[in-house]
C-alpha positions as a Python dict, from the first residue, in 0.01 Angstrom:
ca = {
    (1, 'X'): (0, 0, 0),
    (2, 'X'): (83, -350, -130),
    (3, 'X'): (-125, -521, 140),
    (4, 'X'): (-428, -307, 67),
    (5, 'X'): (-405, -381, -301),
    (6, 'X'): (-373, -755, -237),
    (7, 'X'): (-675, -758, -1),
    (8, 'X'): (-882, -565, -247),
    (9, 'X'): (-788, -809, -520),
    (10, 'X'): (-887, -1110, -303),
    (11, 'X'): (-1223, -951, -224),
    (12, 'X'): (-1285, -896, -590),
    (13, 'X'): (-1198, -1259, -668),
    (14, 'X'): (-1431, -1404, -398),
    (15, 'X'): (-1737, -1557, -567),
    (16, 'X'): (-2064, -1389, -494),
    (17, 'X'): (-2301, -1597, -283),
    (18, 'X'): (-2640, -1614, -453),
    (19, 'X'): (-2935, -1507, -236),
    (20, 'X'): (-3120, -1790, -66),
    (21, 'X'): (-3438, -1860, -256),
    (22, 'X'): (-3752, -1798, -56),
    (23, 'X'): (-3990, -2091, -7),
    (24, 'X'): (-4307, -2034, -208),
    (25, 'X'): (-4611, -1969, 10),
    (26, 'X'): (-4875, -2238, 3),
    (27, 'X'): (-5242, -2173, -58),
    (28, 'X'): (-5454, -2114, 249),
    (29, 'X'): (-5682, -2398, 352),
    (30, 'X'): (-5988, -2195, 268),
    (31, 'X'): (-6316, -2335, 137),
    (32, 'X'): (-6553, -2088, -29),
    (33, 'X'): (-6848, -2326, 19),
    (34, 'X'): (-6814, -2398, 394),
    (35, 'X'): (-7077, -2234, 613),
    (36, 'X'): (-6928, -1995, 873),
    (37, 'X'): (-6579, -2037, 725),
    (38, 'X'): (-6305, -1830, 890),
    (39, 'X'): (-6219, -1533, 662),
    (40, 'X'): (-5914, -1600, 449),
    (41, 'X'): (-5747, -1279, 571),
    (42, 'X'): (-5739, -1422, 924),
    (43, 'X'): (-5596, -1751, 799),
    (44, 'X'): (-5332, -1557, 608),
    (45, 'X'): (-5219, -1370, 920),
    (46, 'X'): (-5201, -1691, 1123),
    (47, 'X'): (-5046, -1927, 868),
    (48, 'X'): (-4856, -1700, 625),
    (49, 'X'): (-5041, -1846, 328),
    (50, 'X'): (-5188, -1716, 6),
    (51, 'X'): (-5557, -1638, -33),
    (52, 'X'): (-5744, -1695, -358),
    (53, 'X'): (-5756, -1396, -588),
    (54, 'X'): (-6055, -1167, -550),
    (55, 'X'): (-6189, -857, -713),
    (56, 'X'): (-6172, -543, -499),
    (57, 'X'): (-6433, -327, -334),
    (58, 'X'): (-6440, -94, -631),
    (59, 'X'): (-6658, -334, -829),
    (60, 'X'): (-6973, -526, -734),
    (61, 'X'): (-6921, -891, -636),
    (62, 'X'): (-6946, -1168, -888),
    (63, 'X'): (-7237, -1411, -867),
    (64, 'X'): (-7235, -1671, -588),
    (65, 'X'): (-7236, -2033, -697),
    (66, 'X'): (-7558, -2209, -599),
    (67, 'X'): (-7563, -2559, -447),
    (68, 'X'): (-7854, -2807, -453),
    (69, 'X'): (-8137, -2728, -210),
    (70, 'X'): (-8152, -2979, 76),
    (71, 'X'): (-8364, -3065, 381),
    (72, 'X'): (-8686, -2992, 193),
    (73, 'X'): (-9003, -3026, 405),
    (74, 'X'): (-9366, -2921, 376),
    (75, 'X'): (-9290, -2564, 482),
    (76, 'X'): (-8913, -2513, 458),
    (77, 'X'): (-8584, -2585, 280),
    (78, 'X'): (-8209, -2531, 329),
    (79, 'X'): (-8039, -2319, 61),
    (80, 'X'): (-7661, -2338, 17),
    (81, 'X'): (-7411, -2149, -197),
    (82, 'X'): (-7039, -2076, -244),
    (83, 'X'): (-6867, -1742, -200),
    (84, 'X'): (-6773, -1569, -528),
    (85, 'X'): (-6410, -1462, -593),
    (86, 'X'): (-6490, -1109, -477),
    (87, 'X'): (-6493, -892, -170),
    (88, 'X'): (-6829, -966, -6),
    (89, 'X'): (-6984, -782, 286),
    (90, 'X'): (-7301, -993, 304),
    (91, 'X'): (-7578, -1176, 122),
    (92, 'X'): (-7951, -1158, 58),
    (93, 'X'): (-8188, -1430, -59),
    (94, 'X'): (-8483, -1353, -284),
    (95, 'X'): (-8745, -1623, -337),
    (96, 'X'): (-9096, -1659, -478),
    (97, 'X'): (-9349, -1921, -585),
    (98, 'X'): (-9289, -2036, -941),
    (99, 'X'): (-9497, -1825, -1178),
    (100, 'X'): (-9539, -1538, -929),
    (101, 'X'): (-9213, -1335, -927),
    (102, 'X'): (-9412, -1026, -841),
    (103, 'X'): (-9470, -1168, -491),
    (104, 'X'): (-9102, -1216, -411),
    (105, 'X'): (-8979, -1227, -51),
    (106, 'X'): (-8639, -1085, 50),
    (107, 'X'): (-8454, -1240, 343),
    (108, 'X'): (-8278, -1043, 613),
    (109, 'X'): (-7918, -936, 547),
    (110, 'X'): (-7682, -1227, 610),
    (111, 'X'): (-7318, -1197, 724),
    (112, 'X'): (-7039, -1261, 475),
    (113, 'X'): (-6944, -1587, 650),
    (114, 'X'): (-7285, -1740, 573),
    (115, 'X'): (-7301, -2008, 305),
    (116, 'X'): (-7639, -2155, 404),
    (117, 'X'): (-7981, -2031, 507),
    (118, 'X'): (-8307, -2205, 596),
    (119, 'X'): (-8626, -2078, 436),
    (120, 'X'): (-8941, -2128, 641),
    (121, 'X'): (-9308, -2037, 618),
    (122, 'X'): (-9337, -2189, 269),
    (123, 'X'): (-9654, -2345, 130),
    (124, 'X'): (-9674, -2723, 108),
    (125, 'X'): (-9663, -2883, -237),
    (126, 'X'): (-9557, -2561, -414),
    (127, 'X'): (-9261, -2494, -646),
    (128, 'X'): (-9025, -2211, -551),
    (129, 'X'): (-8737, -2025, -714),
    (130, 'X'): (-8464, -1880, -492),
    (131, 'X'): (-8173, -1652, -583),
    (132, 'X'): (-7868, -1551, -375),
    (133, 'X'): (-7716, -1205, -412),
    (134, 'X'): (-7381, -1092, -272),
    (135, 'X'): (-7312, -725, -204),
    (136, 'X'): (-7036, -483, -108),
    (137, 'X'): (-7014, -101, -109),
    (138, 'X'): (-7014, -99, -491),
    (139, 'X'): (-7345, -282, -528),
    (140, 'X'): (-7517, -619, -565),
    (141, 'X'): (-7384, -919, -755),
    (142, 'X'): (-7682, -932, -990),
    (143, 'X'): (-8029, -784, -1027),
    (144, 'X'): (-8338, -982, -930),
    (145, 'X'): (-8401, -1275, -1159),
    (146, 'X'): (-8065, -1246, -1339),
    (147, 'X'): (-7846, -1393, -1068),
    (148, 'X'): (-7781, -1755, -979),
    (149, 'X'): (-8110, -1919, -889),
    (150, 'X'): (-8237, -2270, -823),
    (151, 'X'): (-8587, -2417, -834),
    (152, 'X'): (-8730, -2670, -589),
    (153, 'X'): (-9070, -2791, -465),
    (154, 'X'): (-9181, -2838, -107),
    (155, 'X'): (-9319, -3173, -3),
    (156, 'X'): (-9684, -3235, 87),
    (157, 'X'): (-9718, -3512, 343),
    (158, 'X'): (-10068, -3402, 447),
    (159, 'X'): (-10187, -3401, 88),
    (160, 'X'): (-10036, -3746, 36),
    (161, 'X'): (-10216, -3874, 346),
    (162, 'X'): (-10539, -3724, 214),
    (163, 'X'): (-10495, -3899, -122),
    (164, 'X'): (-10420, -4229, 51),
    (165, 'X'): (-10732, -4188, 270),
    (166, 'X'): (-10949, -4120, -34),
    (167, 'X'): (-10806, -4425, -212),
    (168, 'X'): (-10867, -4647, 93),
    (169, 'X'): (-11227, -4523, 128),
    (170, 'X'): (-11293, -4586, -241),
    (171, 'X'): (-11150, -4937, -210),
    (172, 'X'): (-11367, -5010, 95),
    (173, 'X'): (-11680, -4884, -82),
    (174, 'X'): (-11599, -5093, -387),
    (175, 'X'): (-11548, -5402, -170),
    (176, 'X'): (-11881, -5343, 8),
    (177, 'X'): (-12057, -5301, -326),
    (178, 'X'): (-11906, -5626, -457),
    (179, 'X'): (-12007, -5818, -144),
    (180, 'X'): (-12360, -5675, -158),
    (181, 'X'): (-12393, -5771, -523),
    (182, 'X'): (-12276, -6126, -453),
    (183, 'X'): (-12522, -6161, -166),
    (184, 'X'): (-12805, -6032, -383),
    (185, 'X'): (-12724, -6275, -664),
    (186, 'X'): (-12700, -6569, -423),
    (187, 'X'): (-13035, -6482, -264),
    (188, 'X'): (-13201, -6452, -603),
    (189, 'X'): (-13073, -6794, -707),
    (190, 'X'): (-13210, -6946, -387),
    (191, 'X'): (-13551, -6785, -444),
    (192, 'X'): (-13564, -6907, -802),
    (193, 'X'): (-13484, -7265, -701),
    (194, 'X'): (-13745, -7269, -416),
    (195, 'X'): (-14086, -7449, -490),
    (196, 'X'): (-14283, -7159, -354),
    (197, 'X'): (-14111, -6915, -575),
    (198, 'X'): (-14320, -6735, -835),
    (199, 'X'): (-14125, -6896, -1115),
    (200, 'X'): (-14246, -7246, -1011),
    (201, 'X'): (-14617, -7151, -1023),
    (202, 'X'): (-14815, -7198, -1347),
    (203, 'X'): (-14835, -6905, -1571),
    (204, 'X'): (-15159, -6708, -1613),
    (205, 'X'): (-15448, -6638, -1376),
    (206, 'X'): (-15685, -6914, -1258),
    (207, 'X'): (-16062, -6873, -1321),
    (208, 'X'): (-16238, -6959, -990),
    (209, 'X'): (-16580, -7029, -1158),
    (210, 'X'): (-16429, -7265, -1409),
    (211, 'X'): (-16238, -7452, -1143),
    (212, 'X'): (-16554, -7486, -929),
    (213, 'X'): (-16769, -7615, -1222),
    (214, 'X'): (-16493, -7854, -1313),
    (215, 'X'): (-16482, -8004, -966),
    (216, 'X'): (-16870, -8040, -943),
    (217, 'X'): (-16924, -8198, -1284),
    (218, 'X'): (-17021, -8574, -1283),
    (219, 'X'): (-16757, -8807, -1401),
    (220, 'X'): (-16805, -8926, -1755),
}
């Protein structure tokens, strides 16, 4: 009985070992703006990391963050955006010529890993407005025209070439006109300085009868 009591007393006097603190999980190397980025859930399973906080499927996604439009040409442009902090199943782009929202075009449904899309079939030298909408089972991120949108203008190389051609033609015509005018003035000066020119002849009309009588009269 004494040994049991002594052992029990020693166990009670042993200091309690505090639990080993767990290492805090690092944030996943996840970029919301990278096109075709691996979903954060997959990174989390592979690397035991923490994903950024997101709203659930029970609410519509927040608005994507638009990036500057790049690779603008006569008939196309590259649109980029960042994923919102929400559960997203996909995206849609809505775009129209500035001043004509009633003629909006809706892109095909894009996968949730998309962060970029190339618009084509645009008109040269025209301003456009483009909006990106994210969606999940609860709805769209924003209604048309109220979501994140950017404005850009397509280039117009052909129109620029046309303007340059018109300017060159006008310059050539002006040069020809100047040369023609100089030649005309030089020719006129030569004619005026020539003895046979009309300006060197006496003024008035000669009377043939008077001249004949004058030549036949006897000298005085």
